[in-house]
Tab-separated table of C-alpha atoms and ligand atoms in Angstrom:
chain	number	residue	atom	x	y	z
N	1	LEU	CA	-84.455	-150.873	-206.550
N	2	ALA	CA	-85.409	-147.559	-204.995
N	3	PHE	CA	-82.039	-147.471	-203.278
N	4	HIS	CA	-80.182	-148.101	-206.569
N	5	SER	CA	-82.026	-145.436	-208.486
N	6	ASP	CA	-81.344	-142.982	-205.638
N	7	VAL	CA	-77.642	-143.772	-205.846
N	8	ALA	CA	-77.674	-143.331	-209.632
N	9	ARG	CA	-79.465	-140.021	-209.254
N	10	TYR	CA	-76.955	-138.898	-206.626
N	11	ARG	CA	-73.999	-139.800	-208.881
N	12	ALA	CA	-75.497	-137.919	-211.830
N	13	ALA	CA	-76.355	-134.889	-209.732
N	14	VAL	CA	-74.385	-131.766	-210.500
N	15	THR	CA	-74.499	-128.378	-208.921
N	16	VAL	CA	-74.954	-125.063	-210.673
N	17	VAL	CA	-71.331	-124.092	-210.072
N	18	GLU	CA	-70.040	-127.389	-211.472
N	19	VAL	CA	-71.988	-126.937	-214.677
N	20	ILE	CA	-70.773	-123.361	-214.942
N	21	GLN	CA	-67.140	-124.407	-214.575
N	22	ARG	CA	-67.265	-127.319	-217.017
N	23	SER	CA	-69.252	-125.373	-219.589
N	24	THR	CA	-66.897	-122.400	-219.350
N	25	ASP	CA	-63.957	-124.667	-220.216
N	26	PHE	CA	-65.957	-126.150	-223.094
N	27	LEU	CA	-66.880	-122.770	-224.609
N	28	ALA	CA	-63.310	-121.504	-224.179
N	29	ARG	CA	-62.053	-124.519	-226.157
N	30	LYS	CA	-64.628	-123.698	-228.851
N	31	GLY	CA	-63.227	-120.168	-229.186
N	32	VAL	CA	-66.244	-118.336	-227.722
N	33	ALA	CA	-65.295	-114.902	-226.364
N	34	SER	CA	-66.166	-114.261	-222.678
N	35	PRO	CA	-67.062	-117.937	-222.082
N	36	ARG	CA	-67.900	-117.590	-218.380
N	37	LEU	CA	-70.297	-114.703	-218.988
N	38	ASN	CA	-71.976	-116.660	-221.788
N	39	VAL	CA	-72.433	-119.689	-219.568
N	40	GLU	CA	-73.808	-117.638	-216.695
N	41	LEU	CA	-76.313	-115.902	-218.957
N	42	LEU	CA	-77.459	-119.227	-220.422
N	43	MET	CA	-77.746	-120.812	-216.966
N	44	ALA	CA	-79.708	-117.822	-215.703
N	45	HIS	CA	-82.023	-118.236	-218.706
N	46	VAL	CA	-82.542	-121.943	-218.005
N	47	LEU	CA	-83.194	-121.364	-214.318
N	48	GLY	CA	-85.365	-118.283	-214.939
N	49	MET	CA	-83.416	-115.991	-212.638
N	50	PRO	CA	-81.263	-112.864	-213.004
N	51	ARG	CA	-77.586	-113.734	-213.585
N	52	LEU	CA	-76.375	-112.409	-210.265
N	53	GLN	CA	-78.811	-114.662	-208.426
N	54	LEU	CA	-76.864	-117.657	-209.716
N	55	TYR	CA	-74.212	-116.795	-207.143
N	56	LEU	CA	-76.717	-117.477	-204.370
N	57	ASN	CA	-77.590	-120.809	-205.984
N	58	PHE	CA	-74.142	-122.215	-206.715
N	59	ASP	CA	-74.623	-125.329	-204.586
N	60	ARG	CA	-78.108	-126.062	-205.866
N	61	LEU	CA	-78.460	-129.454	-207.586
N	62	LEU	CA	-79.826	-129.199	-211.098
N	63	GLN	CA	-82.934	-131.176	-211.977
N	64	GLU	CA	-82.653	-133.547	-214.918
N	65	LYS	CA	-84.669	-131.323	-217.249
N	66	GLU	CA	-82.673	-128.226	-216.287
N	67	LEU	CA	-79.449	-130.081	-216.990
N	68	THR	CA	-80.718	-131.267	-220.360
N	69	ALA	CA	-81.801	-127.749	-221.314
N	70	ALA	CA	-78.476	-126.263	-220.178
N	71	ARG	CA	-76.449	-128.880	-222.058
N	72	ASP	CA	-78.432	-128.258	-225.229
N	73	LEU	CA	-77.903	-124.491	-225.080
N	74	ILE	CA	-74.205	-124.782	-224.237
N	75	ARG	CA	-73.722	-127.183	-227.143
N	76	GLN	CA	-75.404	-124.739	-229.530
N	77	ARG	CA	-73.344	-121.852	-228.171
N	78	GLY	CA	-70.238	-124.008	-228.711
N	79	ASN	CA	-71.328	-124.281	-232.353
N	80	ARG	CA	-71.283	-120.469	-232.328
N	81	THR	CA	-75.009	-119.802	-232.375
N	82	PRO	CA	-75.249	-116.273	-230.915
N	83	LEU	CA	-76.179	-116.048	-227.258
N	84	GLN	CA	-79.009	-113.642	-228.093
N	85	HIS	CA	-80.618	-116.188	-230.428
N	86	LEU	CA	-80.515	-118.818	-227.700
N	87	VAL	CA	-82.151	-116.599	-225.094
N	88	GLY	CA	-84.372	-114.864	-227.687
N	89	SER	CA	-83.747	-111.336	-226.522
N	90	THR	CA	-81.184	-108.618	-225.986
N	91	SER	CA	-80.913	-105.340	-224.166
N	92	PHE	CA	-80.587	-102.170	-226.233
N	93	CYS	CA	-80.337	-98.735	-224.631
N	94	GLY	CA	-81.763	-100.398	-221.522
N	95	TRP	CA	-84.821	-101.746	-223.369
N	96	ASP	CA	-85.497	-105.443	-223.671
N	97	LEU	CA	-85.977	-106.462	-227.306
N	98	ARG	CA	-86.883	-109.757	-228.930
N	99	VAL	CA	-84.370	-110.860	-231.556
N	100	GLY	CA	-83.824	-113.925	-233.712
N	101	PRO	CA	-82.310	-115.131	-236.958
N	102	ASP	CA	-84.438	-112.719	-239.027
N	103	VAL	CA	-82.795	-109.574	-237.658
N	104	LEU	CA	-79.343	-108.207	-237.009
N	105	ILE	CA	-78.555	-108.426	-233.309
N	106	PRO	CA	-78.320	-104.780	-232.204
N	107	ARG	CA	-74.747	-103.750	-231.430
N	108	PRO	CA	-73.471	-101.519	-228.616
N	109	GLU	CA	-72.147	-98.925	-231.127
N	110	THR	CA	-75.680	-98.409	-232.339
N	111	GLU	CA	-76.659	-97.334	-228.829
N	112	GLN	CA	-74.244	-94.442	-229.350
N	113	LEU	CA	-75.980	-93.612	-232.639
N	114	VAL	CA	-79.247	-93.427	-230.690
N	115	GLU	CA	-77.648	-91.157	-228.060
N	116	ARG	CA	-76.625	-88.737	-230.795
N	117	ALA	CA	-80.057	-88.857	-232.380
N	118	LEU	CA	-81.682	-88.158	-229.015
N	119	GLU	CA	-79.373	-85.191	-228.408
N	120	PHE	CA	-80.448	-83.782	-231.771
N	121	LEU	CA	-84.133	-84.424	-231.051
N	122	GLN	CA	-83.888	-82.879	-227.583
N	123	ARG	CA	-82.579	-79.659	-229.119
N	124	ARG	CA	-85.504	-79.706	-231.574
N	125	THR	CA	-88.276	-80.772	-229.241
N	126	GLY	CA	-87.119	-78.093	-226.796
N	127	ARG	CA	-88.759	-75.706	-229.253
N	128	GLY	CA	-91.975	-77.396	-228.251
N	129	GLU	CA	-93.862	-77.396	-231.542
N	130	ARG	CA	-95.341	-80.165	-233.688
N	131	PRO	CA	-94.371	-83.819	-233.309
N	132	TRP	CA	-90.870	-84.349	-234.660
N	133	THR	CA	-90.388	-87.097	-237.152
N	134	VAL	CA	-87.622	-89.581	-237.754
N	135	LEU	CA	-87.052	-92.136	-240.489
N	136	ASP	CA	-85.114	-95.187	-239.308
N	137	PHE	CA	-83.790	-96.531	-242.611
N	138	GLY	CA	-83.164	-100.311	-242.354
N	139	THR	CA	-84.908	-100.741	-239.024
N	140	GLY	CA	-84.231	-104.488	-238.567
N	141	SER	CA	-85.355	-105.431	-235.042
N	142	GLY	CA	-86.720	-101.903	-234.644
N	143	CYS	CA	-84.098	-101.206	-231.978
N	144	ILE	CA	-83.350	-97.639	-233.076
N	145	ALA	CA	-87.022	-96.799	-233.642
N	146	VAL	CA	-88.055	-98.144	-230.233
N	147	ALA	CA	-85.203	-96.451	-228.355
N	148	LEU	CA	-85.864	-93.096	-230.044
N	149	ALA	CA	-89.599	-93.193	-229.415
N	150	LYS	CA	-89.006	-94.222	-225.798
N	151	GLY	CA	-86.365	-91.544	-225.333
N	152	SER	CA	-88.291	-88.701	-226.956
N	153	SER	CA	-92.026	-88.658	-226.311
N	154	ALA	CA	-92.596	-85.810	-228.799
N	155	THR	CA	-91.174	-87.890	-231.638
N	156	ARG	CA	-92.839	-90.103	-234.219
N	157	VAL	CA	-90.736	-92.691	-236.024
N	158	VAL	CA	-91.167	-94.507	-239.323
N	159	GLY	CA	-89.005	-97.619	-239.580
N	160	CYS	CA	-88.493	-99.046	-243.047
N	161	ASP	CA	-86.893	-102.280	-244.156
N	162	VAL	CA	-86.866	-104.496	-247.236
N	163	ALA	CA	-87.121	-107.676	-245.116
N	164	ALA	CA	-90.707	-108.618	-244.225
N	165	ALA	CA	-89.475	-111.130	-241.626
N	166	ALA	CA	-87.429	-108.425	-239.900
N	167	LEU	CA	-90.441	-106.109	-239.848
N	168	ARG	CA	-92.479	-108.801	-238.068
N	169	VAL	CA	-89.872	-108.854	-235.309
N	170	ALA	CA	-89.817	-105.050	-235.231
N	171	ALA	CA	-93.629	-104.958	-235.018
N	172	GLY	CA	-93.504	-107.266	-231.986
N	173	ASN	CA	-90.968	-105.010	-230.289
N	174	VAL	CA	-92.936	-101.848	-231.075
N	175	ALA	CA	-96.110	-103.404	-229.660
N	176	ALA	CA	-94.359	-104.835	-226.585
N	177	HIS	CA	-93.166	-101.341	-225.715
N	178	GLY	CA	-96.579	-99.770	-226.253
N	179	LEU	CA	-95.421	-97.614	-229.160
N	180	THR	CA	-97.841	-98.503	-231.946
N	181	ASP	CA	-99.269	-94.970	-231.900
N	182	ARG	CA	-95.883	-93.329	-232.520
N	183	VAL	CA	-93.859	-95.898	-234.470
N	184	SER	CA	-94.984	-97.174	-237.854
N	185	LEU	CA	-93.256	-99.713	-240.030
N	186	VAL	CA	-93.051	-99.784	-243.820
N	187	LEU	CA	-91.936	-102.609	-246.070
N	188	SER	CA	-89.760	-100.786	-248.542
N	189	ASP	CA	-86.839	-101.488	-250.824
N	190	LYS	CA	-84.686	-98.445	-250.043
N	191	PHE	CA	-86.980	-95.384	-250.252
N	192	SER	CA	-89.335	-96.865	-252.873
N	193	ALA	CA	-92.442	-97.443	-250.711
N	194	LEU	CA	-92.250	-94.283	-248.622
N	195	GLN	CA	-95.021	-91.736	-249.097
N	196	PRO	CA	-93.913	-89.307	-251.796
N	197	GLY	CA	-93.697	-85.875	-250.239
N	198	GLU	CA	-93.292	-87.224	-246.711
N	199	ARG	CA	-90.494	-85.313	-244.982
N	200	PHE	CA	-88.612	-86.042	-241.797
N	201	ASP	CA	-86.642	-83.957	-239.327
N	202	LEU	CA	-84.054	-86.683	-239.043
N	203	ILE	CA	-83.068	-89.689	-241.127
N	204	VAL	CA	-81.067	-92.110	-239.061
N	205	SER	CA	-79.503	-95.283	-240.371
N	206	ASN	CA	-77.201	-98.108	-239.505
N	207	PRO	CA	-77.147	-99.512	-243.038
N	208	PRO	CA	-75.513	-102.734	-244.215
N	209	TYR	CA	-71.868	-101.718	-244.636
N	210	ILE	CA	-69.659	-104.809	-244.807
N	211	PRO	CA	-67.868	-105.109	-248.156
N	212	THR	CA	-69.136	-108.341	-249.763
N	213	PRO	CA	-65.677	-109.970	-250.009
N	214	LEU	CA	-65.096	-109.487	-246.250
N	215	ILE	CA	-68.273	-111.239	-245.092
N	216	ALA	CA	-66.575	-114.655	-245.242
N	217	GLN	CA	-63.961	-113.459	-242.725
N	218	LEU	CA	-66.414	-112.389	-240.019
N	219	ASP	CA	-66.875	-114.314	-236.758
N	220	PRO	CA	-69.164	-117.339	-237.230
N	221	GLU	CA	-71.823	-115.771	-234.988
N	222	VAL	CA	-72.128	-112.893	-237.455
N	223	ARG	CA	-71.298	-114.594	-240.761
N	224	ASP	CA	-73.597	-117.586	-240.254
N	225	HIS	CA	-76.385	-116.107	-238.107
N	226	ASP	CA	-76.971	-112.415	-238.832
N	227	PRO	CA	-79.095	-112.036	-241.991
N	228	ARG	CA	-76.828	-111.490	-244.975
N	229	LEU	CA	-79.130	-108.707	-246.124
N	230	ALA	CA	-78.270	-106.823	-242.947
N	231	LEU	CA	-74.528	-107.090	-243.517
N	232	ASP	CA	-73.868	-106.814	-247.228
N	233	GLY	CA	-72.932	-103.291	-248.280
N	234	GLY	CA	-71.887	-104.266	-251.826
N	235	THR	CA	-68.404	-104.709	-253.246
N	236	ASP	CA	-66.880	-101.756	-251.385
N	237	GLY	CA	-69.378	-101.601	-248.497
N	238	LEU	CA	-70.636	-98.192	-249.588
N	239	ALA	CA	-73.729	-99.111	-251.649
N	240	PHE	CA	-76.238	-97.887	-249.052
N	241	TYR	CA	-74.337	-94.681	-248.322
N	242	ARG	CA	-74.632	-93.904	-252.043
N	243	VAL	CA	-78.388	-94.576	-251.934
N	244	LEU	CA	-78.818	-92.410	-248.836
N	245	ALA	CA	-76.650	-89.617	-250.269
N	246	ALA	CA	-78.680	-89.535	-253.485
N	247	ASP	CA	-82.229	-90.155	-252.243
N	248	ALA	CA	-82.469	-88.913	-248.658
N	249	PRO	CA	-82.666	-85.165	-249.448
N	250	ALA	CA	-86.144	-85.590	-250.976
N	251	PHE	CA	-87.359	-86.962	-247.617
N	252	LEU	CA	-85.899	-84.291	-245.337
N	253	ARG	CA	-87.469	-81.080	-244.113
N	254	SER	CA	-85.428	-77.905	-244.295
N	255	GLU	CA	-83.244	-77.925	-241.155
N	256	GLY	CA	-83.382	-81.739	-241.398
N	257	ARG	CA	-80.321	-83.854	-240.756
N	258	MET	CA	-79.034	-87.302	-241.619
N	259	LEU	CA	-77.217	-89.287	-238.957
N	260	LEU	CA	-75.312	-92.396	-240.002
N	261	GLU	CA	-73.421	-95.226	-238.419
N	262	LEU	CA	-70.315	-96.198	-240.397
N	263	GLY	CA	-68.105	-99.235	-240.596
N	264	ASP	CA	-64.693	-98.934	-239.012
N	265	GLY	CA	-62.364	-97.126	-241.434
N	266	GLN	CA	-65.147	-95.902	-243.759
N	267	ALA	CA	-65.375	-92.291	-242.546
N	268	GLY	CA	-63.252	-90.752	-245.324
N	269	GLU	CA	-65.025	-92.662	-248.091
N	270	VAL	CA	-68.513	-91.986	-246.769
N	271	ARG	CA	-67.714	-88.293	-246.359
N	272	ALA	CA	-66.560	-88.227	-249.998
N	273	VAL	CA	-69.758	-89.973	-251.143
N	274	LEU	CA	-71.876	-87.437	-249.247
N	275	GLU	CA	-69.932	-84.383	-250.350
N	276	GLY	CA	-70.166	-85.617	-253.947
N	277	GLN	CA	-73.967	-85.311	-253.552
N	278	LYS	CA	-73.805	-81.823	-251.979
N	279	TRP	CA	-74.054	-82.784	-248.332
N	280	VAL	CA	-72.289	-80.742	-245.687
N	281	VAL	CA	-70.808	-82.970	-243.000
N	282	GLU	CA	-71.369	-81.237	-239.657
N	283	ALA	CA	-70.018	-83.758	-237.210
N	284	GLU	CA	-67.911	-86.894	-237.168
N	285	ASP	CA	-67.859	-88.756	-233.859
N	286	ALA	CA	-65.855	-91.627	-232.480
N	287	ASP	CA	-67.047	-94.731	-230.665
N	288	TYR	CA	-65.629	-95.670	-227.235
N	289	SER	CA	-62.517	-97.107	-228.836
N	290	GLY	CA	-61.785	-93.799	-230.559
N	291	ARG	CA	-62.732	-94.790	-234.106
N	292	ILE	CA	-64.900	-92.493	-236.204
N	293	ARG	CA	-68.210	-94.354	-236.473
N	294	PHE	CA	-70.898	-91.652	-236.671
N	295	LEU	CA	-71.479	-88.854	-239.059
N	296	ARG	CA	-74.115	-86.110	-239.115
N	297	ALA	CA	-74.812	-84.147	-242.277
N	298	ARG	CA	-77.237	-81.679	-243.799
N	299	HIS	CA	-77.929	-81.164	-247.449
N	300	GLN	CA	-77.018	-77.962	-249.241
N	301	SER	CA	-80.398	-77.787	-250.968
N	302	LEU	CA	-82.024	-77.579	-247.518
N	303	LEU	CA	-79.842	-74.785	-246.171
N	304	PRO	CA	-81.344	-71.300	-246.005
N	305	ALA	CA	-80.505	-69.405	-249.246
N	306	GLY	CA	-77.861	-67.130	-247.657
N	307	ALA	CA	-76.011	-70.000	-246.035
N	308	ARG	CA	-76.155	-71.973	-249.299
N	309	GLU	CA	-74.426	-69.179	-251.208
N	310	SER	CA	-71.695	-68.751	-248.622
N	311	ARG	CA	-71.146	-72.527	-248.533
N	312	SER	CA	-70.757	-72.754	-252.303
N	313	SER	CA	-68.425	-69.723	-252.401
N	314	GLU	CA	-66.291	-71.445	-249.718
N	315	SER	CA	-65.795	-74.503	-251.904
A	1	SAM	C1	-77.113	-103.284	-240.313
A	1	SAM	S1	-78.814	-103.734	-240.281
A	1	SAM	C2	-79.428	-102.572	-239.084
A	1	SAM	C3	-80.607	-103.069	-238.323
A	1	SAM	C4	-80.981	-102.181	-237.126
A	1	SAM	N1	-81.347	-100.843	-237.561
A	1	SAM	C5	-79.823	-102.098	-236.139
A	1	SAM	O1	-79.181	-101.059	-236.081
A	1	SAM	O2	-79.565	-103.082	-235.441
A	1	SAM	C6	-79.376	-103.078	-241.821
A	1	SAM	C7	-80.831	-103.273	-242.141
A	1	SAM	O3	-81.062	-102.779	-243.481
A	1	SAM	C8	-82.007	-103.612	-244.121
A	1	SAM	N2	-81.887	-103.517	-245.566
A	1	SAM	C9	-81.059	-104.191	-246.393
A	1	SAM	N3	-81.301	-103.882	-247.660
A	1	SAM	C10	-82.297	-102.954	-247.660
A	1	SAM	C11	-83.002	-102.258	-248.688
A	1	SAM	N4	-82.718	-102.455	-249.975
A	1	SAM	N5	-83.981	-101.414	-248.324
A	1	SAM	C12	-84.291	-101.226	-247.009
A	1	SAM	N6	-83.661	-101.867	-246.002
A	1	SAM	C13	-82.678	-102.725	-246.313
A	1	SAM	C14	-81.691	-104.998	-243.595
A	1	SAM	O4	-82.795	-105.866	-243.757
A	1	SAM	C15	-81.316	-104.713	-242.144
A	1	SAM	O5	-82.432	-104.834	-241.297
């Protein structure tokens, strides 16, 4: 009997590299982008090792429970559950963050938004005065708030969001990075629960910007797994840019700026929305694929009087 069960175990035994190869083919058939990378990251998660260490373990036989766990994750990934939900975390600006179905998975473009915000803050904090303050409007996982507070020790951040479940995730990330003294979180529908009279040096936002009718056409990972609240920018995708254009000036200090991430192809429309509310667009920047995705603006009411007059006489 012992002999037979040994033989059965031997026949069932598979190595790490075999599972990687079969699973890669499976995910490719299911239409998952970068299938091999996905499989390697899931295998590394199951085996509790960094991905590159898999290469030193290719011939290792998987234990039954490891195989079961790997199969389960690969099956879910094949059903287009996002990789980050399966492993429970993601990397953002080099920081490890917990994520899940209650928050938008932070995107690489947003790391570029953070870079621009940090450049702005570095110019300010170089003046060496009071703590500088940022509002992260629609904080979600807290990725922007955490990365800004980590990247600029003289900065305090308020992250606001209408989703209580998202704020719980953000709170976990803020605490895990030891930032509870400099990052606070506010449950707020748009600006409604912010302290009246509170003013920030910078308002940064990656707001929901997908036009409602286009949500159905998104990849399943996004359409079925990112919270709809994090995607839906109203009929034309511009609803939150209108809110920010109208309401943000009351929450900015003089010299304050607003820095926004935009959907691909929205730059002209967002600029028009802002200019219609007396914002001066100072910078439009492209992402790595050359598309305008970031916009920095200041409000005319916050310009020094002389500059305000010359601006209005220009227009
Ligand atoms: C595109 S996600 C951005 C999340 C995160 N800042 C990031 O960059 O990954 C937009 C966020 O706005 C939040 N949001 C949606 N409607 C809102 C509202 N009315 N007031 C405040 N936040 C809102 C969503 O819950 C979501 O977390």
